[in-house]
PDB file of C-alpha atoms and ligand atoms in Angstrom:
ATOM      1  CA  UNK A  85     102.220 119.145 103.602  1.00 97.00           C
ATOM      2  CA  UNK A  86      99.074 121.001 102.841  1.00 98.00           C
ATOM      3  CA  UNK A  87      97.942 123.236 105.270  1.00 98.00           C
ATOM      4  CA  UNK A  88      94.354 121.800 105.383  1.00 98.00           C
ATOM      5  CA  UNK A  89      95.906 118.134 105.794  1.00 98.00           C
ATOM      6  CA  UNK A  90      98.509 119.656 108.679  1.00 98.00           C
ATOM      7  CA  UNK A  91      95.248 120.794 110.699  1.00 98.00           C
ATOM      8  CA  UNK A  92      93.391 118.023 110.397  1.00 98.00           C
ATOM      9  CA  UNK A  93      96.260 116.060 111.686  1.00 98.00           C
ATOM     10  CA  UNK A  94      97.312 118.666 114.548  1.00 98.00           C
ATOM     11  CA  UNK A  95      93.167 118.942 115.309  1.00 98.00           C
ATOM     12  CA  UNK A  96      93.517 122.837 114.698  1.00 98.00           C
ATOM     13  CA  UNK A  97      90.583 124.563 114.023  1.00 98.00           C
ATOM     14  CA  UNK A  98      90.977 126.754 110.514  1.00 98.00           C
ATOM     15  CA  UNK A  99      89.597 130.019 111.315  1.00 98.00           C
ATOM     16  CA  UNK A 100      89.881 131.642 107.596  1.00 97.00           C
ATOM     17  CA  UNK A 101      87.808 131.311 104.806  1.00 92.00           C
ATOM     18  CA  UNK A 102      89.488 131.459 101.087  1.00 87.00           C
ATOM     19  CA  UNK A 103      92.257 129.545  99.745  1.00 90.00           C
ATOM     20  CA  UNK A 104      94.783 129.587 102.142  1.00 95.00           C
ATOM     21  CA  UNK A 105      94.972 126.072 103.180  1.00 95.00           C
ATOM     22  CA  UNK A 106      95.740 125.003  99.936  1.00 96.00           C
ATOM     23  CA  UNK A 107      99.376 126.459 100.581  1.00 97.00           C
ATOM     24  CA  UNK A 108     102.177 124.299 101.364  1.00 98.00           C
ATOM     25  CA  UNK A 109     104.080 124.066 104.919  1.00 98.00           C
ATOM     26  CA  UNK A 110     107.691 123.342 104.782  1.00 98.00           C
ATOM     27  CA  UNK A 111     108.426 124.150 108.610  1.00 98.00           C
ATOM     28  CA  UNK A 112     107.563 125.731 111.399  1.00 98.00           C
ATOM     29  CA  UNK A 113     108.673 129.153 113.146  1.00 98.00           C
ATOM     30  CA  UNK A 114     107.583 130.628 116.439  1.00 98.00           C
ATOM     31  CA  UNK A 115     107.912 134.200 117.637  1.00 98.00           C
ATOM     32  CA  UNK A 116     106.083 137.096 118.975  1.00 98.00           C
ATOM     33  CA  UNK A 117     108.479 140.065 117.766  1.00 98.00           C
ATOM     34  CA  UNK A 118     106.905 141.094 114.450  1.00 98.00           C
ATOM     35  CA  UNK A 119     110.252 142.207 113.226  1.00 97.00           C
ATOM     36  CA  UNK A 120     112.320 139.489 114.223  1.00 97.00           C
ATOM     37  CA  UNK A 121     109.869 136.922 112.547  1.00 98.00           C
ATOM     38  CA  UNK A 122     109.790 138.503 108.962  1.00 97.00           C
ATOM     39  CA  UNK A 123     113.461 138.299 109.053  1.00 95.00           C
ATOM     40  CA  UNK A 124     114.075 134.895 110.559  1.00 97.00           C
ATOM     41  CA  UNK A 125     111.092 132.692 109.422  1.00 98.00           C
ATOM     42  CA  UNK A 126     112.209 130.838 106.222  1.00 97.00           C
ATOM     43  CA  UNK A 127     109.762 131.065 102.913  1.00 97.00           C
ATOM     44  CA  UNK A 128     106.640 127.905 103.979  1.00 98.00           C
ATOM     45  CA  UNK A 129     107.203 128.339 107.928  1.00 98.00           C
ATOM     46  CA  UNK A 130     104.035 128.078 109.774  1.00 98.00           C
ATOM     47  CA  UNK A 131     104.414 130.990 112.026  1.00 98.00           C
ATOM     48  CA  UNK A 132     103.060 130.626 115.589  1.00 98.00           C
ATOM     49  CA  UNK A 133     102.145 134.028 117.629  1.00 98.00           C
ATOM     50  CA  UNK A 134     100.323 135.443 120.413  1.00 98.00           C
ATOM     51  CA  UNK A 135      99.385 138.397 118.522  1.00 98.00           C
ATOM     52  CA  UNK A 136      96.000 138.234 117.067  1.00 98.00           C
ATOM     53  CA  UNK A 137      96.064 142.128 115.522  1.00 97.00           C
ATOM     54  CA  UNK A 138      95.801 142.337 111.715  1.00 96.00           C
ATOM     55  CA  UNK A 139      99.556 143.629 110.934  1.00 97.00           C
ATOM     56  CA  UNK A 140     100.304 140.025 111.544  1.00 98.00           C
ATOM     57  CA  UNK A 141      98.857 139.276 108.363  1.00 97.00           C
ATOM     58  CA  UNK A 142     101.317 141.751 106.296  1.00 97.00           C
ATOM     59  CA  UNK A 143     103.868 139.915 108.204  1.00 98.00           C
ATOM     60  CA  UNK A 144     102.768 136.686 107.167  1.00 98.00           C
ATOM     61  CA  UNK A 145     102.468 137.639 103.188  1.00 97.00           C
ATOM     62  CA  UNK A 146     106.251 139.810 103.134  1.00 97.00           C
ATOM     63  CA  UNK A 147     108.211 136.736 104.697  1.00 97.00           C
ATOM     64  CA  UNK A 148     106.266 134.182 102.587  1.00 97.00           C
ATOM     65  CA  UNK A 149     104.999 132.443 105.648  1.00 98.00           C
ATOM     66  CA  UNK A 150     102.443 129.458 104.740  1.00 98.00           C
ATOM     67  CA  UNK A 151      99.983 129.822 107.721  1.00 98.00           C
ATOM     68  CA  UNK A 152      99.393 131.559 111.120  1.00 98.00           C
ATOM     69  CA  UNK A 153      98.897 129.377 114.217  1.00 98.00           C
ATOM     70  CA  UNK A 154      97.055 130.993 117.547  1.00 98.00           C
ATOM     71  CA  UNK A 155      98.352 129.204 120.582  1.00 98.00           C
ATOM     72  CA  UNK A 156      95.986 128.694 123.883  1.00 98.00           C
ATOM     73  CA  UNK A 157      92.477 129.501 122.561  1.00 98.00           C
ATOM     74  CA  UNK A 158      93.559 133.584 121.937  1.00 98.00           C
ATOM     75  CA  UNK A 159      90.416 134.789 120.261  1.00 98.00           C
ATOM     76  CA  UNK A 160      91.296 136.106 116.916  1.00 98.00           C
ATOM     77  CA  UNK A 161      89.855 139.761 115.257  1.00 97.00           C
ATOM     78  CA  UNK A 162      87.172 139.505 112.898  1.00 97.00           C
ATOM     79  CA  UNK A 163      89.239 142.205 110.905  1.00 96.00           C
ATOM     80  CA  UNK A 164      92.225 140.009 110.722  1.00 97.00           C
ATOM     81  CA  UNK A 165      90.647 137.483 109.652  1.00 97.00           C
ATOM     82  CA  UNK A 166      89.247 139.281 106.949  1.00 96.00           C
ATOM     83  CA  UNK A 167      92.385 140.148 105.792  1.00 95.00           C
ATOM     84  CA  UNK A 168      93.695 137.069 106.093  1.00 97.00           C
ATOM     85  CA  UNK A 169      91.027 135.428 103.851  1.00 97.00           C
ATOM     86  CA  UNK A 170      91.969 138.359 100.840  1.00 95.00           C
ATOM     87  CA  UNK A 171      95.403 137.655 101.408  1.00 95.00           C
ATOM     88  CA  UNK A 172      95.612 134.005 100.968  1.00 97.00           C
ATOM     89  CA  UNK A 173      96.815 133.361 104.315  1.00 98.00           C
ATOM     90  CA  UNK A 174      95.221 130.776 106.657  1.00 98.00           C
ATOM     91  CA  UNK A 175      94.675 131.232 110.340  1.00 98.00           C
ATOM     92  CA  UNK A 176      94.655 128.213 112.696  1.00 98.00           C
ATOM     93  CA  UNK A 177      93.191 128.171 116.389  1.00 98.00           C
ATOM     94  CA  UNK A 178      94.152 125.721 118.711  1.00 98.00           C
ATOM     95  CA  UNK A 179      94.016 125.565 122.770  1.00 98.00           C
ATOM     96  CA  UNK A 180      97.193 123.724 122.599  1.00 98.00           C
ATOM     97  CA  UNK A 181     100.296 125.700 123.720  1.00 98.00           C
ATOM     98  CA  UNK A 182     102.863 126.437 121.137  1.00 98.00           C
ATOM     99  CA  UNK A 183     105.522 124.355 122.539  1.00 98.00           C
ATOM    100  CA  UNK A 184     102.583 121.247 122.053  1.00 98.00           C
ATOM    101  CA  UNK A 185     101.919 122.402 118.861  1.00 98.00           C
ATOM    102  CA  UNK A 186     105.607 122.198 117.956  1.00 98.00           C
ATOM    103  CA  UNK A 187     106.018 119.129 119.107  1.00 98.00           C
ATOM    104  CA  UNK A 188     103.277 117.139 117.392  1.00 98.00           C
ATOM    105  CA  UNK A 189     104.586 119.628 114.289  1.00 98.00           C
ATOM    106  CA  UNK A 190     108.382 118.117 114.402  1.00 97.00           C
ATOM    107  CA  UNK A 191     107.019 114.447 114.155  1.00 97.00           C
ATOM    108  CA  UNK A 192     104.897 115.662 110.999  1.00 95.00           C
ATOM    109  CA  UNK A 193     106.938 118.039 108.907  1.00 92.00           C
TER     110      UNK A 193
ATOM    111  CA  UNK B 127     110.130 143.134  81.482  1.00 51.00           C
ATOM    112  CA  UNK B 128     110.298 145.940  78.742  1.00 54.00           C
ATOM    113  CA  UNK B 129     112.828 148.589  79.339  1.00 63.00           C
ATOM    114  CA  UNK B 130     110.318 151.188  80.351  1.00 79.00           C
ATOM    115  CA  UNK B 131     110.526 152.806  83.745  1.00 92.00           C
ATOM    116  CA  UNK B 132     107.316 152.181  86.532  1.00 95.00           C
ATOM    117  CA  UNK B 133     106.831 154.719  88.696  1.00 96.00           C
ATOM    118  CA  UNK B 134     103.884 154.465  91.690  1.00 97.00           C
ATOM    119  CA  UNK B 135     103.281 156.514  94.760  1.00 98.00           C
ATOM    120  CA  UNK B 136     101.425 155.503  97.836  1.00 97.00           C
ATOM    121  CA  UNK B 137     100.080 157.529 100.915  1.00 97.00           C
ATOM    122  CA  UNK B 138     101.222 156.352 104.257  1.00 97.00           C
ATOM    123  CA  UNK B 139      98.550 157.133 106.637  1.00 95.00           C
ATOM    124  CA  UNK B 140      99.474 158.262 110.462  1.00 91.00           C
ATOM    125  CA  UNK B 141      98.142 155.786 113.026  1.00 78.00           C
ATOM    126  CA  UNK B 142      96.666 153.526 110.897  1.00 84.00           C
ATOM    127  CA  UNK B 143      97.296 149.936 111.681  1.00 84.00           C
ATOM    128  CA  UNK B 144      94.804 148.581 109.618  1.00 84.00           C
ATOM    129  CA  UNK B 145      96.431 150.061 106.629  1.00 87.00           C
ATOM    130  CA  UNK B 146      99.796 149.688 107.657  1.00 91.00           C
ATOM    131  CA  UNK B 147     101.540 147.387 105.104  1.00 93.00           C
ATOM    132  CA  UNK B 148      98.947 148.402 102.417  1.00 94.00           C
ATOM    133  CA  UNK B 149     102.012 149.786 100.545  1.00 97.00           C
ATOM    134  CA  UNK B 150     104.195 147.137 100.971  1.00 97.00           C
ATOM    135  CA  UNK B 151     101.548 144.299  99.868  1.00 96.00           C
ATOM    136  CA  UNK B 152     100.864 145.861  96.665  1.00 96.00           C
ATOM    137  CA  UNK B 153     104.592 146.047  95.822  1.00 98.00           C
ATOM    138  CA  UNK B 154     105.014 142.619  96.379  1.00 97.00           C
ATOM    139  CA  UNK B 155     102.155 141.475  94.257  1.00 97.00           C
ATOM    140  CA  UNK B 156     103.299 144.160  91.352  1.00 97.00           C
ATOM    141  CA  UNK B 157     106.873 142.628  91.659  1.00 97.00           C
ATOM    142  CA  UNK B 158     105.375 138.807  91.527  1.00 97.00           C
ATOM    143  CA  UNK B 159     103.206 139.712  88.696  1.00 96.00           C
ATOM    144  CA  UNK B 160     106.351 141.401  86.791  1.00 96.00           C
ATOM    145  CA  UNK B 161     107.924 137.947  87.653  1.00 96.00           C
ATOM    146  CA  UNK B 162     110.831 139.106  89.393  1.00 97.00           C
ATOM    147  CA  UNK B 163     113.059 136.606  91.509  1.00 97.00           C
ATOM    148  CA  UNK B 164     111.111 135.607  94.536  1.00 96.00           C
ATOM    149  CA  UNK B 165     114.435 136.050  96.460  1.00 96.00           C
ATOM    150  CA  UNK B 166     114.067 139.639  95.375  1.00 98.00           C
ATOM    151  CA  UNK B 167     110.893 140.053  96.189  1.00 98.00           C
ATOM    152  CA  UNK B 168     110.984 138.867  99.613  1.00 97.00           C
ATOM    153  CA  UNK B 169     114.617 141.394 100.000  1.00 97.00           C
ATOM    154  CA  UNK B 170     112.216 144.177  98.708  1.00 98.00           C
ATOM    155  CA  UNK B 171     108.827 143.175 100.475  1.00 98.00           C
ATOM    156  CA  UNK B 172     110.598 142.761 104.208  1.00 98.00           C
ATOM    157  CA  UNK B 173     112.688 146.032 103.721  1.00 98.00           C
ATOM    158  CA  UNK B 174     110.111 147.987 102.458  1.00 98.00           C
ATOM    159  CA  UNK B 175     107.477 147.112 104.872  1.00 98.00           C
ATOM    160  CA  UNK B 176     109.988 147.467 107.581  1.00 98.00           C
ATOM    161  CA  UNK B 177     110.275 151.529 106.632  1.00 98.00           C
ATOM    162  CA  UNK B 178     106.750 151.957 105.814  1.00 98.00           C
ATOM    163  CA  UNK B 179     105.820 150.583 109.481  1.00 97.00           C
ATOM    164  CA  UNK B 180     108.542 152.781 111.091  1.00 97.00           C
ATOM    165  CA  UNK B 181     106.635 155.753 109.241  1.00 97.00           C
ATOM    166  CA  UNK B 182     103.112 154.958 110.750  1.00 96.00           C
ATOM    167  CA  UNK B 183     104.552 153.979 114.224  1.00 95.00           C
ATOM    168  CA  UNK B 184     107.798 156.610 114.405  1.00 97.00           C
ATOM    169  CA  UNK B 185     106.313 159.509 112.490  1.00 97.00           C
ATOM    170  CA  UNK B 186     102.732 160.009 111.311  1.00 96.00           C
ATOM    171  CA  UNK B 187     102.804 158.705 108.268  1.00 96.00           C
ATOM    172  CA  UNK B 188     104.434 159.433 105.220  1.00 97.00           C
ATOM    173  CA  UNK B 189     104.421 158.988 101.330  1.00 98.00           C
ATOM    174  CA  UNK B 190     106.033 156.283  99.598  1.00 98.00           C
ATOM    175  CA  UNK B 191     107.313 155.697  95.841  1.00 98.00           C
ATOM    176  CA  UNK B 192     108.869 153.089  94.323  1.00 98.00           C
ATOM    177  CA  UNK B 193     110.009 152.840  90.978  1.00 98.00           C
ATOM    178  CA  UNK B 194     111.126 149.870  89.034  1.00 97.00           C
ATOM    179  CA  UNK B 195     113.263 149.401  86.153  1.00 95.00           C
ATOM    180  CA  UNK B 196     114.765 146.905  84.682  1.00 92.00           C
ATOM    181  CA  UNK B 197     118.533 146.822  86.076  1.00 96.00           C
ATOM    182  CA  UNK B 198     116.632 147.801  90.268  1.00 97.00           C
ATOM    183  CA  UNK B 199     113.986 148.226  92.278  1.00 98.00           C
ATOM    184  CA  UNK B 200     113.876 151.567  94.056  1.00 98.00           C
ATOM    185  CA  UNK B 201     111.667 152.996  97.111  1.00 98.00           C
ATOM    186  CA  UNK B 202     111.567 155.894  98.523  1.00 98.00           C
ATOM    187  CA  UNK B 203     109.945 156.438 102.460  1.00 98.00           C
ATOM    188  CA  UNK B 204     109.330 159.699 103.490  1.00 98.00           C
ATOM    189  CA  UNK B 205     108.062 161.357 106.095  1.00 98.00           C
ATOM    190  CA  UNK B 206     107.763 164.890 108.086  1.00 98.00           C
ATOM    191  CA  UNK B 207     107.796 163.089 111.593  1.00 98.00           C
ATOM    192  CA  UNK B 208     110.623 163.582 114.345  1.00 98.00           C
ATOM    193  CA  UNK B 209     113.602 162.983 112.899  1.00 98.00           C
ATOM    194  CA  UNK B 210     116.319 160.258 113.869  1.00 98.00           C
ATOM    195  CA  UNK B 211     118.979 162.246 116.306  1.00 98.00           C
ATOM    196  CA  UNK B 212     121.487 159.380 116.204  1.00 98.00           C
ATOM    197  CA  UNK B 213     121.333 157.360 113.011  1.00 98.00           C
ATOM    198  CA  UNK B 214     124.278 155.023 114.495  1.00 98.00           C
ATOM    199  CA  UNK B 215     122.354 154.105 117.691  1.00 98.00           C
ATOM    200  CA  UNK B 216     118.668 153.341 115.901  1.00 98.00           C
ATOM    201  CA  UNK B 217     120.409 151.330 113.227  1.00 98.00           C
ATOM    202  CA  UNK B 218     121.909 148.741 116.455  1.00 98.00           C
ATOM    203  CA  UNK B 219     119.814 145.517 116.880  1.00 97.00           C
ATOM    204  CA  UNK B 220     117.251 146.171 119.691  1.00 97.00           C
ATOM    205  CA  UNK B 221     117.021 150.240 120.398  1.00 98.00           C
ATOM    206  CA  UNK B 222     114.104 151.134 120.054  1.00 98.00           C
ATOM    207  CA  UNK B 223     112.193 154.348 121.317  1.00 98.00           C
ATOM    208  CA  UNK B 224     108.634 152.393 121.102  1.00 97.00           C
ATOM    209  CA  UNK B 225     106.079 153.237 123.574  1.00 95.00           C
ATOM    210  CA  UNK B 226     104.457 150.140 125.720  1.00 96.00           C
ATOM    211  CA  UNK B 227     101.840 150.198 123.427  1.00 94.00           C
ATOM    212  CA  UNK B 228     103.279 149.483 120.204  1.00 95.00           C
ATOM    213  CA  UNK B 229     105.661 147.073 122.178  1.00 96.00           C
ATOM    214  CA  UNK B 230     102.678 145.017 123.130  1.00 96.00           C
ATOM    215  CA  UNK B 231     101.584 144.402 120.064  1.00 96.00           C
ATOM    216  CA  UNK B 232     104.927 142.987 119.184  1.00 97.00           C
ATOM    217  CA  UNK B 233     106.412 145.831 117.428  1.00 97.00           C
ATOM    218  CA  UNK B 234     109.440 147.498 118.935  1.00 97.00           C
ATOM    219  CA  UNK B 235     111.915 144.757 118.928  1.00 97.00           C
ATOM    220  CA  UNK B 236     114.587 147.402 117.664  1.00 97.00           C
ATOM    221  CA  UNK B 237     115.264 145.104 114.670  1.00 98.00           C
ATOM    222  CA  UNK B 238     113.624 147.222 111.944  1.00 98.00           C
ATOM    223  CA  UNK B 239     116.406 149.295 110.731  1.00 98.00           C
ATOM    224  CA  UNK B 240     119.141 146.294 110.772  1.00 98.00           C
ATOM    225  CA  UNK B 241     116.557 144.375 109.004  1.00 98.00           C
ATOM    226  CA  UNK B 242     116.122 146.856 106.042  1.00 98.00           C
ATOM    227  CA  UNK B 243     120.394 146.987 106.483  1.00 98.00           C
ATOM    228  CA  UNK B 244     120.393 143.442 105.837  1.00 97.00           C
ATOM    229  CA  UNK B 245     117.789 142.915 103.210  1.00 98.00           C
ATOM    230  CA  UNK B 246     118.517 146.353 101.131  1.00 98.00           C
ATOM    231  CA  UNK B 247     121.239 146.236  98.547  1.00 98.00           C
ATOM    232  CA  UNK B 248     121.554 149.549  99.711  1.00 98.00           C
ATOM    233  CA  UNK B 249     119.722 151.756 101.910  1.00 98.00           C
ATOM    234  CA  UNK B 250     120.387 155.373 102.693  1.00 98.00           C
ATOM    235  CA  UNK B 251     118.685 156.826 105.339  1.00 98.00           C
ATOM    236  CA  UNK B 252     118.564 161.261 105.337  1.00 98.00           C
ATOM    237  CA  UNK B 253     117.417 162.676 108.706  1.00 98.00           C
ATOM    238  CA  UNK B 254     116.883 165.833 110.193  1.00 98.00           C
ATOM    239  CA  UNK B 255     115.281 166.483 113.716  1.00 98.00           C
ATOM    240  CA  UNK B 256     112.409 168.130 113.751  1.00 98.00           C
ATOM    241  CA  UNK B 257     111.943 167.766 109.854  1.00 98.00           C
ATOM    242  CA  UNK B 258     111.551 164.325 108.940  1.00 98.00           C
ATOM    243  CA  UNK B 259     113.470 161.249 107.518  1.00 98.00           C
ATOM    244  CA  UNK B 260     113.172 159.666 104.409  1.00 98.00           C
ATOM    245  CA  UNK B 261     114.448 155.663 103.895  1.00 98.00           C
ATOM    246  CA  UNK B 262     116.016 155.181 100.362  1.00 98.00           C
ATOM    247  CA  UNK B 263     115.831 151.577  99.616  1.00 98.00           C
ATOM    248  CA  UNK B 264     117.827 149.724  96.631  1.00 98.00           C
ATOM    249  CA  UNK B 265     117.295 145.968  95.379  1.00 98.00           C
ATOM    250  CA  UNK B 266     119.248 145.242  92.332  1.00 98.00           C
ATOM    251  CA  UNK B 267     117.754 142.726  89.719  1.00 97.00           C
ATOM    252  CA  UNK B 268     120.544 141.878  87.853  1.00 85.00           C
TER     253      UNK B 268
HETATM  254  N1  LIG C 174     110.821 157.249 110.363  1.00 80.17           N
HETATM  255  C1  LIG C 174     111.275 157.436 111.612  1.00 80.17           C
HETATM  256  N2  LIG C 174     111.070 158.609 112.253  1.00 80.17           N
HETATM  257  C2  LIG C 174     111.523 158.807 113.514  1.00 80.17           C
HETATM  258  N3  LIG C 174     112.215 157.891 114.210  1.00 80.17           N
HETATM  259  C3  LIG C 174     112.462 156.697 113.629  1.00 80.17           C
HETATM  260  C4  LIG C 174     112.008 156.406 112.301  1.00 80.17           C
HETATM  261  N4  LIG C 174     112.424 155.175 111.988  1.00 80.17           N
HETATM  262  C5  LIG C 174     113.078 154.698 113.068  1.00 80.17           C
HETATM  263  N5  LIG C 174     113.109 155.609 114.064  1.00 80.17           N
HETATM  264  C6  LIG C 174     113.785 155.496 115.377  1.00 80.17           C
HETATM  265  O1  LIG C 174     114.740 154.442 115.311  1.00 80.17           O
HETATM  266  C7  LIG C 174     114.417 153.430 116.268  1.00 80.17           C
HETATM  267  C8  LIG C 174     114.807 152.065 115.736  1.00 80.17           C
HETATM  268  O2  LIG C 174     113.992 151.745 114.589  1.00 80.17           O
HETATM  269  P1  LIG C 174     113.754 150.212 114.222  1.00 80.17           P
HETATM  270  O3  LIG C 174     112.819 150.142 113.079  1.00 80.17           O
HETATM  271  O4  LIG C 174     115.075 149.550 114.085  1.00 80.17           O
HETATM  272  O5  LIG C 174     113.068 149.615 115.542  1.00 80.17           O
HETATM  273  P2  LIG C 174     111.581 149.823 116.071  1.00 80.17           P
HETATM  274  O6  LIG C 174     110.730 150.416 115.014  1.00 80.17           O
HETATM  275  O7  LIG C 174     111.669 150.576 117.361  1.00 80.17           O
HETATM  276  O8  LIG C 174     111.159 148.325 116.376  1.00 80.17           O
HETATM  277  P3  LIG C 174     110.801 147.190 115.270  1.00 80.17           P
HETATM  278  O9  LIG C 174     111.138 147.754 113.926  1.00 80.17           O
HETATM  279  O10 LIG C 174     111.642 146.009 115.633  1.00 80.17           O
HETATM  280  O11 LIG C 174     109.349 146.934 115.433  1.00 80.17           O
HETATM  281  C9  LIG C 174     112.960 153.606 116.569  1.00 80.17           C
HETATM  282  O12 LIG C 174     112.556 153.096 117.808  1.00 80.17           O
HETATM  283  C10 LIG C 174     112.820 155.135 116.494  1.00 80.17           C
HETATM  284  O13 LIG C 174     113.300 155.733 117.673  1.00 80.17           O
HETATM  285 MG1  LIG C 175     110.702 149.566 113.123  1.00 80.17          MG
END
């Protein structure tokens, strides 16, 4: 599913300009260890994190990861988004907590 | 590919966390555009950024350069930072000597050294205290 279609279904708020949301999502992954995502989230995975800093972003584009979802209305960086929007990768907001963002994810994907 | 050799060097620079990475994501889009195996790519991408991120967090920075060929993928991280005293006990699964800090910002899970283990063909890691350490990583292509 395109990431575009998966937030208009999920009612997440895309928070990225550029082509991102074209990309496709084959799963979902959540974690807030930076090192312990790039290793374990599998190539599509929307990734869901706390962190809002822009390293997240490198993270994102090294373990292929499809899209970045912001749990609980965390404000995101203007500088990561930035770099999110040259790097292709699409930043969702939501106030929903990740555990109700993985469970309206698991009835989609 | 042709047979010919690419060589590039990047700067590392200390503290930087907006440019941490920097290194890593031009790699990754060099190897793509080469059109090497994105199962590669990923092995190179995650182990790479995994030493260049130890080098801005562990040790001010550093230089890396990779150089590609046809038969591997070779990168070199070095740095003049600290030095590792005990190479067995920072290459176990969760030490880590990060401050609060870095751990805050999610870094410092102790997982970057078994993750460049696991995603390295082979990785050679030459320390000294006080001197530096530089991270040898090997992907094979073929
Ligand atoms: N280039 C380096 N210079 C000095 N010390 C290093 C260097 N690389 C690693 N270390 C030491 O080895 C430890 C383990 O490194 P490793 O990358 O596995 O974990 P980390 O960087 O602490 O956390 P993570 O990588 O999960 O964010 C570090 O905490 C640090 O003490
Ligand atoms: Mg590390």
């Amino acid at each position: 599913m395109k990431v575009s279609e998966f937030a208009e279904k999920l009612n997440l708020e895309i928070l990225t300009e550029g082509n991102g949301s074209s990309k496709d999502i084959k799963g979902m992954y959540i974690c807030d260890l930076l090192s312990w995502a790039m290793s374990h989230a599998q190539k599509g995975d929307a990734w869901v994190t706390v962190h809002t800093h822009v390293n997240i972003i490198a993270v994102a584009v090294m373990a292929d990861i499809s899209c970045i979802v912001i749990p609980e209305g965390i404000e995101v960086e203007e500088a990561t988004l930035k770099k999110a929007a040259q790097e292709g990768i699409a930043v969702l907001g939501t106030k929903k907590t990740a555990y109700e963002i993985a469970c309206e994810a698991g009835k989609l994907l | 590919m042709t047979n010919g050799i690419i060589r590039q060097n990047f700067v590392i620079p200390a503290d930087d966390f907006t440019a941490a990475g920097e290194a890593s994501s031009s790699v990754k889009k060099m190897l793509i555009q080469l059109g090497v195996d994105p199962q590669k790519v990923k092995k190179t991408a995650i182990s790479m950024y995994e030493a260049e991120i130890n080098a801005v967090i562990h040790a001010n920075g550093g230089i890396a350069s990779v150089e590609i060929d046809r038969n591997k993928i070779f990168i070199r991280i070095e740095d003049h930072g600290p030095g590792i005293p005990d190479v067995e006990l920072a290459m176990k699964e969760g030490y880590t000597t990060a401050p609060d800090a870095i751990r805050e910002m999610g870094f410092g899970a102790g997982m970057g050294l078994p993750n460049m283990k696991r995603y390295a063909d082979l990785l050679e890691i030459k320390t000294e205290v006080g001197k530096g350490t530089t991270v040898e990583i090997t992907v094979y292509l073929s």
